[in-house]
Coordinates of C-alpha atoms in Angstrom, one line a residue:
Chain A
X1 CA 107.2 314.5 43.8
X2 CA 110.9 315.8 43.6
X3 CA 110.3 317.6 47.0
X4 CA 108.7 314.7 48.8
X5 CA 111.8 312.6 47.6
X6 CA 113.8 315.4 48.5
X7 CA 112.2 315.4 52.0
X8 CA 112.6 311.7 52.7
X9 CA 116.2 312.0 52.1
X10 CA 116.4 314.6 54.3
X11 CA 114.8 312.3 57.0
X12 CA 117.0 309.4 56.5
X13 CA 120.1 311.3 57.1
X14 CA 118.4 312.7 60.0
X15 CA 118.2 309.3 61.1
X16 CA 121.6 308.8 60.2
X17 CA 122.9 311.9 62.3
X18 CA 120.6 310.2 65.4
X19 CA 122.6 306.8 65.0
X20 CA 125.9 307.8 64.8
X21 CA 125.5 310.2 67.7
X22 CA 123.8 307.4 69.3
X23 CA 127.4 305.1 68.8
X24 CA 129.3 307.8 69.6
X25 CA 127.2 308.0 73.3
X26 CA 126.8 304.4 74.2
X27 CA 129.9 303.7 74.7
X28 CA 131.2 306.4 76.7
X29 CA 128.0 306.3 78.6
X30 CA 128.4 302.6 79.4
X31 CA 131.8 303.0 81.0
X32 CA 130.4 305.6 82.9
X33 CA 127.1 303.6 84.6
X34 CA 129.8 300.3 84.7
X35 CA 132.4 303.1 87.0
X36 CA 129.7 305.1 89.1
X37 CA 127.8 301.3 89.9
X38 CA 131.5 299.8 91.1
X39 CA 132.2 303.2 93.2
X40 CA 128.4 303.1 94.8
X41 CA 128.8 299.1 95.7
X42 CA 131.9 300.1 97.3
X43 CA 133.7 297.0 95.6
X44 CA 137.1 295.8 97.3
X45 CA 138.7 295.7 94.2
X46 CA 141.8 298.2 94.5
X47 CA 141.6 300.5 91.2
X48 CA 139.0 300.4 88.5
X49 CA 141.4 301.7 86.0
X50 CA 141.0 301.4 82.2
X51 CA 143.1 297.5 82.9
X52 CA 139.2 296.8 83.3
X53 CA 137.8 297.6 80.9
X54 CA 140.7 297.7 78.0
X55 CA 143.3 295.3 77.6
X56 CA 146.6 296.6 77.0
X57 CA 148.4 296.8 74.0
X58 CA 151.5 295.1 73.2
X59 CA 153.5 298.2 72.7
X60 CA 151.8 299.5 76.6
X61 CA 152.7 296.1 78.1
X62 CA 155.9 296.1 76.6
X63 CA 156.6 299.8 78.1
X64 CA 154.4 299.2 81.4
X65 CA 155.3 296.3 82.6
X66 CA 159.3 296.1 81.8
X67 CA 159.9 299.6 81.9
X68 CA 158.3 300.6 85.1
X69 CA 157.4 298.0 87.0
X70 CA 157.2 299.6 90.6
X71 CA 154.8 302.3 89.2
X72 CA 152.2 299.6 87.5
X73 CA 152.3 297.6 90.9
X74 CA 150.3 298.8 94.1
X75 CA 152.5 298.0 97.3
X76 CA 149.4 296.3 99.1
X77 CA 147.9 294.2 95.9
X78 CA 146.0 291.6 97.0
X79 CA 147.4 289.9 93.8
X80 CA 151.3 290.6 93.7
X81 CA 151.2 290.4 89.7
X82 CA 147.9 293.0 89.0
X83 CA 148.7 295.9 86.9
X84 CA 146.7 298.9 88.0
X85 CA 147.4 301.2 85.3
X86 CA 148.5 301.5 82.3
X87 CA 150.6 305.0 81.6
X88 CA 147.9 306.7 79.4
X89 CA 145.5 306.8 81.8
X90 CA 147.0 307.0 84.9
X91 CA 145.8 310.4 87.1
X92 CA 148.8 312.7 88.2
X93 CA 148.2 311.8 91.9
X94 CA 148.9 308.0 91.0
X95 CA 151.6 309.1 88.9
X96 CA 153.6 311.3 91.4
X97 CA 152.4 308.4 93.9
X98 CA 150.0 310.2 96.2
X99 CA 148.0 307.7 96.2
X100 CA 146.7 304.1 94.6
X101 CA 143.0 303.8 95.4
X102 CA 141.1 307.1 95.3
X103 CA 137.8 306.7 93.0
X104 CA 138.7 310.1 91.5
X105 CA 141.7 308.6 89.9
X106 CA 139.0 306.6 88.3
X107 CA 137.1 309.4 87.1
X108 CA 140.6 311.1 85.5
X109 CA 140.6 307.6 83.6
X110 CA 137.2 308.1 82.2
X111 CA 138.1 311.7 80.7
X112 CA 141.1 310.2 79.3
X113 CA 139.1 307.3 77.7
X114 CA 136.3 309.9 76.3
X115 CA 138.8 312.0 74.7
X116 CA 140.1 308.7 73.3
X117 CA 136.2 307.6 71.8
X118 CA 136.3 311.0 70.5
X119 CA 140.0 311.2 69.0
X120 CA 141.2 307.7 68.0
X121 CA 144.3 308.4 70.1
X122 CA 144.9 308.7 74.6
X123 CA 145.3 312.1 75.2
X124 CA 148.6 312.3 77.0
X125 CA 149.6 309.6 74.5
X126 CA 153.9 309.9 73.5
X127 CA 156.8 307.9 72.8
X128 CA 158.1 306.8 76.2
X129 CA 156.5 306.3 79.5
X130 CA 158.3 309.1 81.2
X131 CA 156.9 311.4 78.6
X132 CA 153.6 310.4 79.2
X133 CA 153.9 310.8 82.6
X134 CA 155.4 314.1 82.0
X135 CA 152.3 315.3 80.0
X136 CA 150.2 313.9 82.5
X137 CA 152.2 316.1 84.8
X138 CA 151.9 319.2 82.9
X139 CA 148.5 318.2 81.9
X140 CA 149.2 318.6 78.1
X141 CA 145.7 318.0 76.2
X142 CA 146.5 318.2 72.8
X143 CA 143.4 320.0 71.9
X144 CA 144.7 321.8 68.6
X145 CA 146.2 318.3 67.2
X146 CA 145.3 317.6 63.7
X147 CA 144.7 313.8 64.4
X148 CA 141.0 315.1 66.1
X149 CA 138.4 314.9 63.8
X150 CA 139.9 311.8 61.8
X151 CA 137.7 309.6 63.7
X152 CA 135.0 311.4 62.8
X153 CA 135.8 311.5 59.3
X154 CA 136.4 307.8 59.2
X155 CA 133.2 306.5 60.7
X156 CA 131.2 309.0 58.3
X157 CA 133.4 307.3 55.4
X158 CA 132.1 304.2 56.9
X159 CA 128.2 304.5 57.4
X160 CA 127.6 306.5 54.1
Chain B
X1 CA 130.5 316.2 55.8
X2 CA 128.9 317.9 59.0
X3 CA 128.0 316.0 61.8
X4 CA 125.7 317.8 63.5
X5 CA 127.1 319.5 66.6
X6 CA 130.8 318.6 64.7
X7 CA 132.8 319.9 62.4
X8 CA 135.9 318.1 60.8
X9 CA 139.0 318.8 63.5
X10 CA 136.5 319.8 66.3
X11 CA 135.0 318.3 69.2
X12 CA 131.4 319.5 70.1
X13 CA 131.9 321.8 72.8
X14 CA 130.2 319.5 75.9
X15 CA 132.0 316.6 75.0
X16 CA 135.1 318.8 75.5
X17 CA 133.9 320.7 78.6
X18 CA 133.6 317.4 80.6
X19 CA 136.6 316.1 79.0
X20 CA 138.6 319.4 80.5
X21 CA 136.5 318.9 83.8
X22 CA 137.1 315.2 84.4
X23 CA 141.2 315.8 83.6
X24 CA 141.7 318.6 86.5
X25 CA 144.9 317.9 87.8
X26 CA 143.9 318.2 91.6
X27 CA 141.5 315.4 92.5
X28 CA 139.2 317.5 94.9
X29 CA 138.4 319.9 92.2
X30 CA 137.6 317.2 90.1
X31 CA 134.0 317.2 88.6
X32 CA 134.1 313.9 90.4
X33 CA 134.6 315.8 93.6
X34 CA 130.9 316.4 94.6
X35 CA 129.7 312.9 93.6
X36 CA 129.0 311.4 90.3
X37 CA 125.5 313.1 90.3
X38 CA 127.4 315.9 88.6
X39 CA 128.8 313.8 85.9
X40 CA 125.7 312.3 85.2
X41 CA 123.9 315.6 84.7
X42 CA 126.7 317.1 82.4
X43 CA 125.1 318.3 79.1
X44 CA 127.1 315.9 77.0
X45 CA 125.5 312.7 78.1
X46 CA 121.9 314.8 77.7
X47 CA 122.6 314.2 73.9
X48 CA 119.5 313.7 71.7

């Protein structure tokens, strides 16, 4: 009796385990298909940048738009005002102004928005826009922070 | 706590393979670079 109740327990955390991966998939899986269908219709819209899909933050439209205007702004916009970036998730070749509307761009902000599922925090993420630049430049992935894993930890907190 | 495929202050090792592969600095050797077929195939988004 003990060991069947001991068994069932066993399943439902299995079950458990299933759903949280499943959360922790979805999402990242959704921005994917939402990306990879825009790229294949060959939509005229200029970027497809995280602006999309996440609206900015007070503290990234305070530093985006006043700070560095000319770098949020594509020269040819359709819509003079359109931000196409925001910092954390800008590629390097937008950043060093290579170019505006390569779909692999895109596909730099997808990585930067998984490791932010995954982390709680953008991965090139720092004080001031020209440091984020600058670790976007030097490609600075914070791999052995301390802060990865907290998400984790919180959402296990939260379905126990 | 142990999520499977996790540990506290690690990332499973796919999710961090396409992270590293998506975030390569020059856009042609992006995993990108060959069409998204390769993204979708990645182990991580195989997850069960």
């Amino acid at each position: 009796m003990a060991e069947k109740a001991a068994e069932e327990e066993e399943d439902s955390e299995d079950e458990k385990i299933v759903r949280r991966k499943k959360a922790i998939f979805a999402y990242p899986a959704d921005v994917k298909n939402s990306i990879e269908v825009k790229i294949e219709e060959d939509t005229k819209m200029g970027s497809l940048e995280p602006t999309t899909t996440i609206e900015l933050s007070k503290t990234e439209k305070n530093q985006g738009i006043q700070q560095k205007p000319s770098m949020l702004i594509p020269k040819n916009s359709m819509n003079k005002c359109r931000i196409i970036g925001t910092p954390d998730y800008m590629a390097p070749e937008i950043v060093n102004g290579i170019t505006t509307n390569d779909p692999a761009s895109d596909w730099w902000s997808v990585g930067c928005l998984l490791f932010e599922f995954l982390t709680g925090i953008p991965p090139f993420n720092d004080d001031e826009v020209e440091k984020i630049f600058d670790n976007i430049r030097n490609r600075r992935i914070p791999w052995d922070s301390l802060e990865i894993g907290i998400i984790f930890h919180l959402f296990h907190e939260q379905t126990k | 706590m142990n999520i499977q495929g996790y540990e506290e202050g690690m990332m499973s090792p796919e999710a961090k393979d396409l992270i590293e592969k998506l975030l390569i600095t020059d856009p042609r050797k992006r995993l990108c670079a060959s069409g998204t077929k390769e993204i979708k195939q990645h182990p991580f988004f195989k997850g069960d």
